[in-house]
PDB file of C-alpha atoms and ligand atoms in Angstrom:
ATOM      1  CA  UNK M   1      66.046  70.187  11.079  1.00  0.00           C
ATOM      2  CA  UNK M   2      63.884  69.209   8.083  1.00  0.00           C
ATOM      3  CA  UNK M   3      62.577  71.556   5.430  1.00  0.00           C
ATOM      4  CA  UNK M   4      59.772  70.214   3.257  1.00  0.00           C
ATOM      5  CA  UNK M   5      59.032  72.186   0.116  1.00  0.00           C
ATOM      6  CA  UNK M   6      56.161  71.700  -2.343  1.00  0.00           C
ATOM      7  CA  UNK M   7      55.992  68.021  -1.463  1.00  0.00           C
ATOM      8  CA  UNK M   8      53.496  66.086  -3.552  1.00  0.00           C
ATOM      9  CA  UNK M   9      52.567  62.422  -3.909  1.00  0.00           C
ATOM     10  CA  UNK M  10      50.229  61.028  -6.509  1.00  0.00           C
ATOM     11  CA  UNK M  11      49.020  57.438  -6.704  1.00  0.00           C
ATOM     12  CA  UNK M  12      47.700  57.105 -10.262  1.00  0.00           C
ATOM     13  CA  UNK M  13      44.958  59.737 -10.314  1.00  0.00           C
ATOM     14  CA  UNK M  14      44.768  60.200  -6.511  1.00  0.00           C
ATOM     15  CA  UNK M  15      46.706  63.155  -5.111  1.00  0.00           C
ATOM     16  CA  UNK M  16      47.426  61.836  -1.587  1.00  0.00           C
ATOM     17  CA  UNK M  17      49.673  64.782  -0.664  1.00  0.00           C
ATOM     18  CA  UNK M  18      49.274  68.040  -2.455  1.00  0.00           C
ATOM     19  CA  UNK M  19      52.234  70.416  -2.470  1.00  0.00           C
ATOM     20  CA  UNK M  20      52.833  70.800   1.268  1.00  0.00           C
ATOM     21  CA  UNK M  21      55.424  73.081   2.886  1.00  0.00           C
ATOM     22  CA  UNK M  22      56.637  72.491   6.422  1.00  0.00           C
ATOM     23  CA  UNK M  23      59.651  73.166   8.639  1.00  0.00           C
ATOM     24  CA  UNK M  24      60.439  70.826  11.523  1.00  0.00           C
ATOM     25  CA  UNK M  25      62.660  72.315  14.223  1.00  0.00           C
ATOM     26  CA  UNK M  26      64.939  70.225  16.411  1.00  0.00           C
ATOM     27  CA  UNK M  27      63.446  69.523  19.851  1.00  0.00           C
ATOM     28  CA  UNK M  28      59.867  70.139  18.773  1.00  0.00           C
ATOM     29  CA  UNK M  29      56.999  67.734  19.306  1.00  0.00           C
ATOM     30  CA  UNK M  30      54.811  68.116  16.256  1.00  0.00           C
ATOM     31  CA  UNK M  31      51.331  66.667  15.889  1.00  0.00           C
ATOM     32  CA  UNK M  32      49.968  66.010  12.432  1.00  0.00           C
ATOM     33  CA  UNK M  33      46.234  66.137  12.865  1.00  0.00           C
ATOM     34  CA  UNK M  34      43.701  65.085  10.277  1.00  0.00           C
ATOM     35  CA  UNK M  35      40.884  62.716   9.403  1.00  0.00           C
ATOM     36  CA  UNK M  36      41.259  59.394   7.560  1.00  0.00           C
ATOM     37  CA  UNK M  37      42.742  59.848   4.120  1.00  0.00           C
ATOM     38  CA  UNK M  38      44.198  63.295   4.916  1.00  0.00           C
ATOM     39  CA  UNK M  39      47.656  62.241   3.713  1.00  0.00           C
ATOM     40  CA  UNK M  40      49.418  61.792   7.060  1.00  0.00           C
ATOM     41  CA  UNK M  41      50.805  58.302   6.440  1.00  0.00           C
ATOM     42  CA  UNK M  42      51.878  59.192   2.925  1.00  0.00           C
ATOM     43  CA  UNK M  43      53.781  62.208   4.284  1.00  0.00           C
ATOM     44  CA  UNK M  44      55.514  60.024   6.896  1.00  0.00           C
ATOM     45  CA  UNK M  45      56.440  57.395   4.322  1.00  0.00           C
ATOM     46  CA  UNK M  46      58.016  60.033   2.102  1.00  0.00           C
ATOM     47  CA  UNK M  47      59.944  61.493   5.054  1.00  0.00           C
ATOM     48  CA  UNK M  48      61.192  58.046   6.036  1.00  0.00           C
ATOM     49  CA  UNK M  49      62.323  57.346   2.488  1.00  0.00           C
ATOM     50  CA  UNK M  50      59.930  54.402   2.051  1.00  0.00           C
ATOM     51  CA  UNK M  51      58.277  55.987  -0.975  1.00  0.00           C
ATOM     52  CA  UNK M  52      59.472  58.646  -3.389  1.00  0.00           C
ATOM     53  CA  UNK M  53      57.668  61.942  -3.729  1.00  0.00           C
ATOM     54  CA  UNK M  54      56.115  62.681  -7.114  1.00  0.00           C
ATOM     55  CA  UNK M  55      57.580  66.173  -6.815  1.00  0.00           C
ATOM     56  CA  UNK M  56      59.022  68.550  -4.219  1.00  0.00           C
ATOM     57  CA  UNK M  57      61.971  68.309  -1.854  1.00  0.00           C
ATOM     58  CA  UNK M  58      62.793  67.159   1.665  1.00  0.00           C
ATOM     59  CA  UNK M  59      65.918  68.883   2.915  1.00  0.00           C
ATOM     60  CA  UNK M  60      67.663  67.592   6.053  1.00  0.00           C
ATOM     61  CA  UNK M  61      70.010  69.596   8.277  1.00  0.00           C
ATOM     62  CA  UNK M  62      72.817  67.306   7.160  1.00  0.00           C
ATOM     63  CA  UNK M  63      73.544  65.434   3.962  1.00  0.00           C
ATOM     64  CA  UNK M  64      71.825  62.055   4.228  1.00  0.00           C
ATOM     65  CA  UNK M  65      71.764  59.586   1.359  1.00  0.00           C
ATOM     66  CA  UNK M  66      68.316  57.983   0.970  1.00  0.00           C
ATOM     67  CA  UNK M  67      69.654  54.640   2.178  1.00  0.00           C
ATOM     68  CA  UNK M  68      70.863  56.233   5.460  1.00  0.00           C
ATOM     69  CA  UNK M  69      67.587  57.896   6.296  1.00  0.00           C
ATOM     70  CA  UNK M  70      66.567  54.992   8.530  1.00  0.00           C
ATOM     71  CA  UNK M  71      69.497  55.832  10.810  1.00  0.00           C
ATOM     72  CA  UNK M  72      68.326  59.411  11.146  1.00  0.00           C
ATOM     73  CA  UNK M  73      64.629  58.562  11.571  1.00  0.00           C
ATOM     74  CA  UNK M  74      62.933  56.048  13.852  1.00  0.00           C
ATOM     75  CA  UNK M  75      59.576  55.171  12.296  1.00  0.00           C
ATOM     76  CA  UNK M  76      56.666  53.417  13.974  1.00  0.00           C
ATOM     77  CA  UNK M  77      54.066  52.540  11.327  1.00  0.00           C
ATOM     78  CA  UNK M  78      50.351  52.613  12.087  1.00  0.00           C
ATOM     79  CA  UNK M  79      50.175  48.808  12.072  1.00  0.00           C
ATOM     80  CA  UNK M  80      53.591  47.636  13.295  1.00  0.00           C
ATOM     81  CA  UNK M  81      54.634  44.018  12.876  1.00  0.00           C
ATOM     82  CA  UNK M  82      56.086  42.177  15.851  1.00  0.00           C
ATOM     83  CA  UNK M  83      57.503  38.682  16.016  1.00  0.00           C
ATOM     84  CA  UNK M  84      54.987  37.641  18.648  1.00  0.00           C
ATOM     85  CA  UNK M  85      56.774  34.451  19.642  1.00  0.00           C
ATOM     86  CA  UNK M  86      59.811  36.465  20.782  1.00  0.00           C
ATOM     87  CA  UNK M  87      60.153  38.190  24.131  1.00  0.00           C
ATOM     88  CA  UNK M  88      60.264  41.982  24.169  1.00  0.00           C
ATOM     89  CA  UNK M  89      63.959  41.848  25.038  1.00  0.00           C
ATOM     90  CA  UNK M  90      64.827  39.396  22.241  1.00  0.00           C
ATOM     91  CA  UNK M  91      62.890  41.498  19.766  1.00  0.00           C
ATOM     92  CA  UNK M  92      64.709  44.709  20.683  1.00  0.00           C
ATOM     93  CA  UNK M  93      68.078  42.928  20.531  1.00  0.00           C
ATOM     94  CA  UNK M  94      67.259  41.639  17.057  1.00  0.00           C
ATOM     95  CA  UNK M  95      66.138  45.064  15.889  1.00  0.00           C
ATOM     96  CA  UNK M  96      69.297  46.650  17.325  1.00  0.00           C
ATOM     97  CA  UNK M  97      71.541  44.167  15.558  1.00  0.00           C
ATOM     98  CA  UNK M  98      69.593  44.548  12.304  1.00  0.00           C
ATOM     99  CA  UNK M  99      70.189  48.279  12.496  1.00  0.00           C
ATOM    100  CA  UNK M 100      73.932  47.661  12.649  1.00  0.00           C
ATOM    101  CA  UNK M 101      74.646  47.788  16.388  1.00  0.00           C
ATOM    102  CA  UNK M 102      77.038  45.398  18.093  1.00  0.00           C
ATOM    103  CA  UNK M 103      75.398  42.817  20.347  1.00  0.00           C
ATOM    104  CA  UNK M 104      76.782  44.541  23.452  1.00  0.00           C
ATOM    105  CA  UNK M 105      75.487  47.958  22.380  1.00  0.00           C
ATOM    106  CA  UNK M 106      72.100  46.516  21.414  1.00  0.00           C
ATOM    107  CA  UNK M 107      71.816  44.834  24.831  1.00  0.00           C
ATOM    108  CA  UNK M 108      72.641  48.016  26.694  1.00  0.00           C
ATOM    109  CA  UNK M 109      70.234  50.083  24.611  1.00  0.00           C
ATOM    110  CA  UNK M 110      67.457  47.467  24.841  1.00  0.00           C
ATOM    111  CA  UNK M 111      67.737  47.366  28.651  1.00  0.00           C
ATOM    112  CA  UNK M 112      67.571  51.140  28.842  1.00  0.00           C
ATOM    113  CA  UNK M 113      64.578  51.411  26.522  1.00  0.00           C
ATOM    114  CA  UNK M 114      62.672  48.633  28.281  1.00  0.00           C
ATOM    115  CA  UNK M 115      63.036  50.624  31.501  1.00  0.00           C
ATOM    116  CA  UNK M 116      62.092  53.884  29.821  1.00  0.00           C
ATOM    117  CA  UNK M 117      58.965  52.407  28.251  1.00  0.00           C
ATOM    118  CA  UNK M 118      57.862  50.690  31.475  1.00  0.00           C
ATOM    119  CA  UNK M 119      58.406  47.202  30.060  1.00  0.00           C
ATOM    120  CA  UNK M 120      61.343  46.068  32.213  1.00  0.00           C
ATOM    121  CA  UNK M 121      59.210  43.633  34.202  1.00  0.00           C
ATOM    122  CA  UNK M 122      57.709  42.137  31.044  1.00  0.00           C
ATOM    123  CA  UNK M 123      60.945  41.896  29.105  1.00  0.00           C
ATOM    124  CA  UNK M 124      61.102  38.088  29.243  1.00  0.00           C
ATOM    125  CA  UNK M 125      57.425  37.613  28.337  1.00  0.00           C
ATOM    126  CA  UNK M 126      56.398  36.744  24.793  1.00  0.00           C
ATOM    127  CA  UNK M 127      55.080  39.706  22.835  1.00  0.00           C
ATOM    128  CA  UNK M 128      51.916  37.734  21.982  1.00  0.00           C
ATOM    129  CA  UNK M 129      51.009  38.089  25.666  1.00  0.00           C
ATOM    130  CA  UNK M 130      51.455  41.883  25.704  1.00  0.00           C
ATOM    131  CA  UNK M 131      48.444  44.225  25.793  1.00  0.00           C
ATOM    132  CA  UNK M 132      47.899  46.650  22.927  1.00  0.00           C
ATOM    133  CA  UNK M 133      49.450  49.484  24.926  1.00  0.00           C
ATOM    134  CA  UNK M 134      52.506  47.385  25.823  1.00  0.00           C
ATOM    135  CA  UNK M 135      52.977  46.432  22.163  1.00  0.00           C
ATOM    136  CA  UNK M 136      52.794  50.059  21.162  1.00  0.00           C
ATOM    137  CA  UNK M 137      55.360  51.012  23.823  1.00  0.00           C
ATOM    138  CA  UNK M 138      57.601  48.229  22.546  1.00  0.00           C
ATOM    139  CA  UNK M 139      57.118  49.642  19.044  1.00  0.00           C
ATOM    140  CA  UNK M 140      58.278  53.030  20.285  1.00  0.00           C
ATOM    141  CA  UNK M 141      61.319  51.387  21.922  1.00  0.00           C
ATOM    142  CA  UNK M 142      62.044  49.627  18.638  1.00  0.00           C
ATOM    143  CA  UNK M 143      61.832  52.895  16.714  1.00  0.00           C
ATOM    144  CA  UNK M 144      64.318  54.424  19.201  1.00  0.00           C
ATOM    145  CA  UNK M 145      66.772  51.530  19.338  1.00  0.00           C
ATOM    146  CA  UNK M 146      69.377  53.181  17.079  1.00  0.00           C
ATOM    147  CA  UNK M 147      69.060  56.615  18.734  1.00  0.00           C
ATOM    148  CA  UNK M 148      67.476  58.383  15.771  1.00  0.00           C
ATOM    149  CA  UNK M 149      67.385  62.172  15.695  1.00  0.00           C
ATOM    150  CA  UNK M 150      63.707  62.178  14.733  1.00  0.00           C
ATOM    151  CA  UNK M 151      60.966  59.855  15.925  1.00  0.00           C
ATOM    152  CA  UNK M 152      57.972  59.483  13.589  1.00  0.00           C
ATOM    153  CA  UNK M 153      54.935  57.755  15.079  1.00  0.00           C
ATOM    154  CA  UNK M 154      51.902  57.022  12.916  1.00  0.00           C
ATOM    155  CA  UNK M 155      48.733  57.159  15.038  1.00  0.00           C
ATOM    156  CA  UNK M 156      50.449  55.706  18.119  1.00  0.00           C
ATOM    157  CA  UNK M 157      47.307  55.698  20.269  1.00  0.00           C
ATOM    158  CA  UNK M 158      44.381  55.355  17.885  1.00  0.00           C
ATOM    159  CA  UNK M 159      43.900  51.597  18.261  1.00  0.00           C
ATOM    160  CA  UNK M 160      44.308  51.482  22.050  1.00  0.00           C
ATOM    161  CA  UNK M 161      41.904  51.102  24.960  1.00  0.00           C
ATOM    162  CA  UNK M 162      41.811  54.006  27.481  1.00  0.00           C
ATOM    163  CA  UNK M 163      44.491  52.506  29.763  1.00  0.00           C
ATOM    164  CA  UNK M 164      46.897  51.724  26.931  1.00  0.00           C
ATOM    165  CA  UNK M 165      46.249  55.124  25.425  1.00  0.00           C
ATOM    166  CA  UNK M 166      47.033  56.923  28.691  1.00  0.00           C
ATOM    167  CA  UNK M 167      50.252  54.909  29.142  1.00  0.00           C
ATOM    168  CA  UNK M 168      51.465  55.762  25.647  1.00  0.00           C
ATOM    169  CA  UNK M 169      50.532  59.451  25.996  1.00  0.00           C
ATOM    170  CA  UNK M 170      52.430  59.601  29.306  1.00  0.00           C
ATOM    171  CA  UNK M 171      55.431  57.944  27.670  1.00  0.00           C
ATOM    172  CA  UNK M 172      55.402  60.489  24.849  1.00  0.00           C
ATOM    173  CA  UNK M 173      55.362  63.275  27.434  1.00  0.00           C
ATOM    174  CA  UNK M 174      58.543  61.921  28.994  1.00  0.00           C
ATOM    175  CA  UNK M 175      60.233  61.377  25.623  1.00  0.00           C
ATOM    176  CA  UNK M 176      59.526  64.932  24.496  1.00  0.00           C
ATOM    177  CA  UNK M 177      62.475  66.360  26.367  1.00  0.00           C
ATOM    178  CA  UNK M 178      65.009  64.021  24.792  1.00  0.00           C
ATOM    179  CA  UNK M 179      64.089  63.734  21.134  1.00  0.00           C
ATOM    180  CA  UNK M 180      62.239  65.401  18.283  1.00  0.00           C
ATOM    181  CA  UNK M 181      58.866  63.753  17.736  1.00  0.00           C
ATOM    182  CA  UNK M 182      56.461  63.922  14.808  1.00  0.00           C
ATOM    183  CA  UNK M 183      53.250  61.977  15.370  1.00  0.00           C
ATOM    184  CA  UNK M 184      49.852  61.722  13.762  1.00  0.00           C
ATOM    185  CA  UNK M 185      46.451  61.567  15.338  1.00  0.00           C
ATOM    186  CA  UNK M 186      42.862  62.396  14.476  1.00  0.00           C
ATOM    187  CA  UNK M 187      42.081  63.446  18.038  1.00  0.00           C
ATOM    188  CA  UNK M 188      42.617  67.105  18.817  1.00  0.00           C
ATOM    189  CA  UNK M 189      42.941  66.646  22.601  1.00  0.00           C
ATOM    190  CA  UNK M 190      45.869  64.201  22.127  1.00  0.00           C
ATOM    191  CA  UNK M 191      47.593  66.672  19.848  1.00  0.00           C
ATOM    192  CA  UNK M 192      47.048  69.495  22.342  1.00  0.00           C
ATOM    193  CA  UNK M 193      48.249  67.437  25.285  1.00  0.00           C
ATOM    194  CA  UNK M 194      51.473  66.182  23.764  1.00  0.00           C
ATOM    195  CA  UNK M 195      52.628  68.564  21.070  1.00  0.00           C
ATOM    196  CA  UNK M 196      53.900  72.104  20.998  1.00  0.00           C
ATOM    197  CA  UNK M 197      53.394  72.540  17.253  1.00  0.00           C
ATOM    198  CA  UNK M 198      50.259  71.536  15.419  1.00  0.00           C
ATOM    199  CA  UNK M 199      49.851  70.847  11.715  1.00  0.00           C
ATOM    200  CA  UNK M 200      46.343  70.189  10.420  1.00  0.00           C
ATOM    201  CA  UNK M 201      45.975  68.255   7.170  1.00  0.00           C
ATOM    202  CA  UNK M 202      42.868  67.594   5.140  1.00  0.00           C
ATOM    203  CA  UNK M 203      42.556  66.057   1.688  1.00  0.00           C
ATOM    204  CA  UNK M 204      46.303  66.140   1.123  1.00  0.00           C
ATOM    205  CA  UNK M 205      46.756  69.777   2.071  1.00  0.00           C
ATOM    206  CA  UNK M 206      48.002  71.589   5.167  1.00  0.00           C
ATOM    207  CA  UNK M 207      45.053  73.731   6.181  1.00  0.00           C
ATOM    208  CA  UNK M 208      46.475  75.189   9.415  1.00  0.00           C
ATOM    209  CA  UNK M 209      49.716  75.128  11.377  1.00  0.00           C
ATOM    210  CA  UNK M 210      51.235  76.918  14.340  1.00  0.00           C
ATOM    211  CA  UNK M 211      52.270  76.757  17.967  1.00  0.00           C
ATOM    212  CA  UNK M 212      49.589  74.967  19.972  1.00  0.00           C
ATOM    213  CA  UNK M 213      49.049  77.859  22.381  1.00  0.00           C
ATOM    214  CA  UNK M 214      48.739  80.332  19.490  1.00  0.00           C
ATOM    215  CA  UNK M 215      46.145  78.166  17.758  1.00  0.00           C
ATOM    216  CA  UNK M 216      44.280  77.668  21.022  1.00  0.00           C
ATOM    217  CA  UNK M 217      44.147  81.438  21.406  1.00  0.00           C
ATOM    218  CA  UNK M 218      43.117  81.921  17.802  1.00  0.00           C
ATOM    219  CA  UNK M 219      40.258  79.466  18.093  1.00  0.00           C
ATOM    220  CA  UNK M 220      39.555  80.326  21.719  1.00  0.00           C
ATOM    221  CA  UNK M 221      39.776  76.672  22.676  1.00  0.00           C
ATOM    222  CA  UNK M 222      36.940  75.717  20.398  1.00  0.00           C
ATOM    223  CA  UNK M 223      37.285  72.428  18.557  1.00  0.00           C
ATOM    224  CA  UNK M 224      39.012  73.169  15.277  1.00  0.00           C
ATOM    225  CA  UNK M 225      36.573  72.074  12.603  1.00  0.00           C
ATOM    226  CA  UNK M 226      38.548  70.613   9.772  1.00  0.00           C
ATOM    227  CA  UNK M 227      36.626  67.397   9.599  1.00  0.00           C
ATOM    228  CA  UNK M 228      38.550  66.361  12.682  1.00  0.00           C
ATOM    229  CA  UNK M 229      36.963  64.412  15.567  1.00  0.00           C
TER     230      UNK M 229
HETATM  231  P1  ATP H 301      44.541  57.255   7.850  1.00  0.00           P
HETATM  232  O1  ATP H 301      44.267  57.985   9.108  1.00  0.00           O
HETATM  233  O2  ATP H 301      43.343  56.527   7.319  1.00  0.00           O
HETATM  234  O3  ATP H 301      45.776  56.416   7.881  1.00  0.00           O
HETATM  235  P2  ATP H 301      46.066  59.224   6.363  1.00  0.00           P
HETATM  236  O4  ATP H 301      45.864  60.647   6.705  1.00  0.00           O
HETATM  237  O5  ATP H 301      47.272  58.551   6.894  1.00  0.00           O
HETATM  238  O6  ATP H 301      44.766  58.398   6.738  1.00  0.00           O
HETATM  239  P3  ATP H 301      46.976  58.317   3.783  1.00  0.00           P
HETATM  240  O7  ATP H 301      47.061  56.886   4.212  1.00  0.00           O
HETATM  241  O8  ATP H 301      48.238  59.055   3.575  1.00  0.00           O
HETATM  242  O9  ATP H 301      46.056  59.135   4.771  1.00  0.00           O
HETATM  243  O10 ATP H 301      46.118  58.353   2.437  1.00  0.00           O
HETATM  244  C1  ATP H 301      45.875  59.553   1.684  1.00  0.00           C
HETATM  245  C2  ATP H 301      45.152  59.155   0.404  1.00  0.00           C
HETATM  246  O11 ATP H 301      46.028  58.437  -0.454  1.00  0.00           O
HETATM  247  C3  ATP H 301      43.927  58.268   0.601  1.00  0.00           C
HETATM  248  O12 ATP H 301      42.949  58.640  -0.333  1.00  0.00           O
HETATM  249  C4  ATP H 301      44.464  56.884   0.307  1.00  0.00           C
HETATM  250  O13 ATP H 301      43.437  56.037  -0.154  1.00  0.00           O
HETATM  251  C5  ATP H 301      45.485  57.165  -0.792  1.00  0.00           C
HETATM  252  N1  ATP H 301      46.594  56.203  -0.795  1.00  0.00           N
HETATM  253  C6  ATP H 301      47.508  56.019   0.184  1.00  0.00           C
HETATM  254  N2  ATP H 301      48.399  55.066  -0.152  1.00  0.00           N
HETATM  255  C7  ATP H 301      48.039  54.644  -1.391  1.00  0.00           C
HETATM  256  C8  ATP H 301      48.553  53.664  -2.318  1.00  0.00           C
HETATM  257  N3  ATP H 301      49.652  52.944  -2.015  1.00  0.00           N
HETATM  258  N4  ATP H 301      47.917  53.500  -3.504  1.00  0.00           N
HETATM  259  C9  ATP H 301      46.842  54.236  -3.821  1.00  0.00           C
HETATM  260  N5  ATP H 301      46.291  55.175  -3.019  1.00  0.00           N
HETATM  261  C10 ATP H 301      46.860  55.373  -1.814  1.00  0.00           C
END
């Protein structure tokens, strides 16, 4: 679905991402695991077209102009911004219309996603009153509003309390069967629970990748020590 070749990003003299190669297959749930500063966010921002690589290529399974990449990808940043005075429903409608949907389509999609993310009962509450986990689930709904082929979620559970974290992990488990997901985390157990393919990054480089069960066998279920929690 996406073929990344020799992808590199430099910020002045900092090499945030250092010549990585990766293939994402349709239907996979891929976890990008790595400590702070590993280059996960920078990789996501390049994939989403928000920043340009210094060198290397990102090849999609179809021709997509840079400006259309946001239709192909639904991106939830690590620190999403919500209009807190709006209700969850109003917010999703707005996001749907901003992504080019008709009002009727946006309404239908918003209703569906509110149900799917367990927010139907809270849809007329202001977002400011949502818990961290509810906000994150709304963020996932927002990223999915335009039915992207690939969902990219930057550390979707790292800022959450245990209840919110469990709710979001359960949601990701249900979404797995219907879309391709690439998400980042620095917690190995989250990656193991949700993903089927694991990519470990450290200091801008991919230091390990493979099917989760193969890596578990290889490391005999020991914690993989790449500076990861
Ligand atoms: P975290 O878990 O902390 O978000 P990460 O794996 O997402 O970490 P990145 O945010 O991609 O890592 O950062 C990789 C490196 O690039 C870090 O050293 C960071 O300081 C640097 N970096 C990222 N964005 C910029 C920028 N806009 N300007 C300068 N340096 C940057």
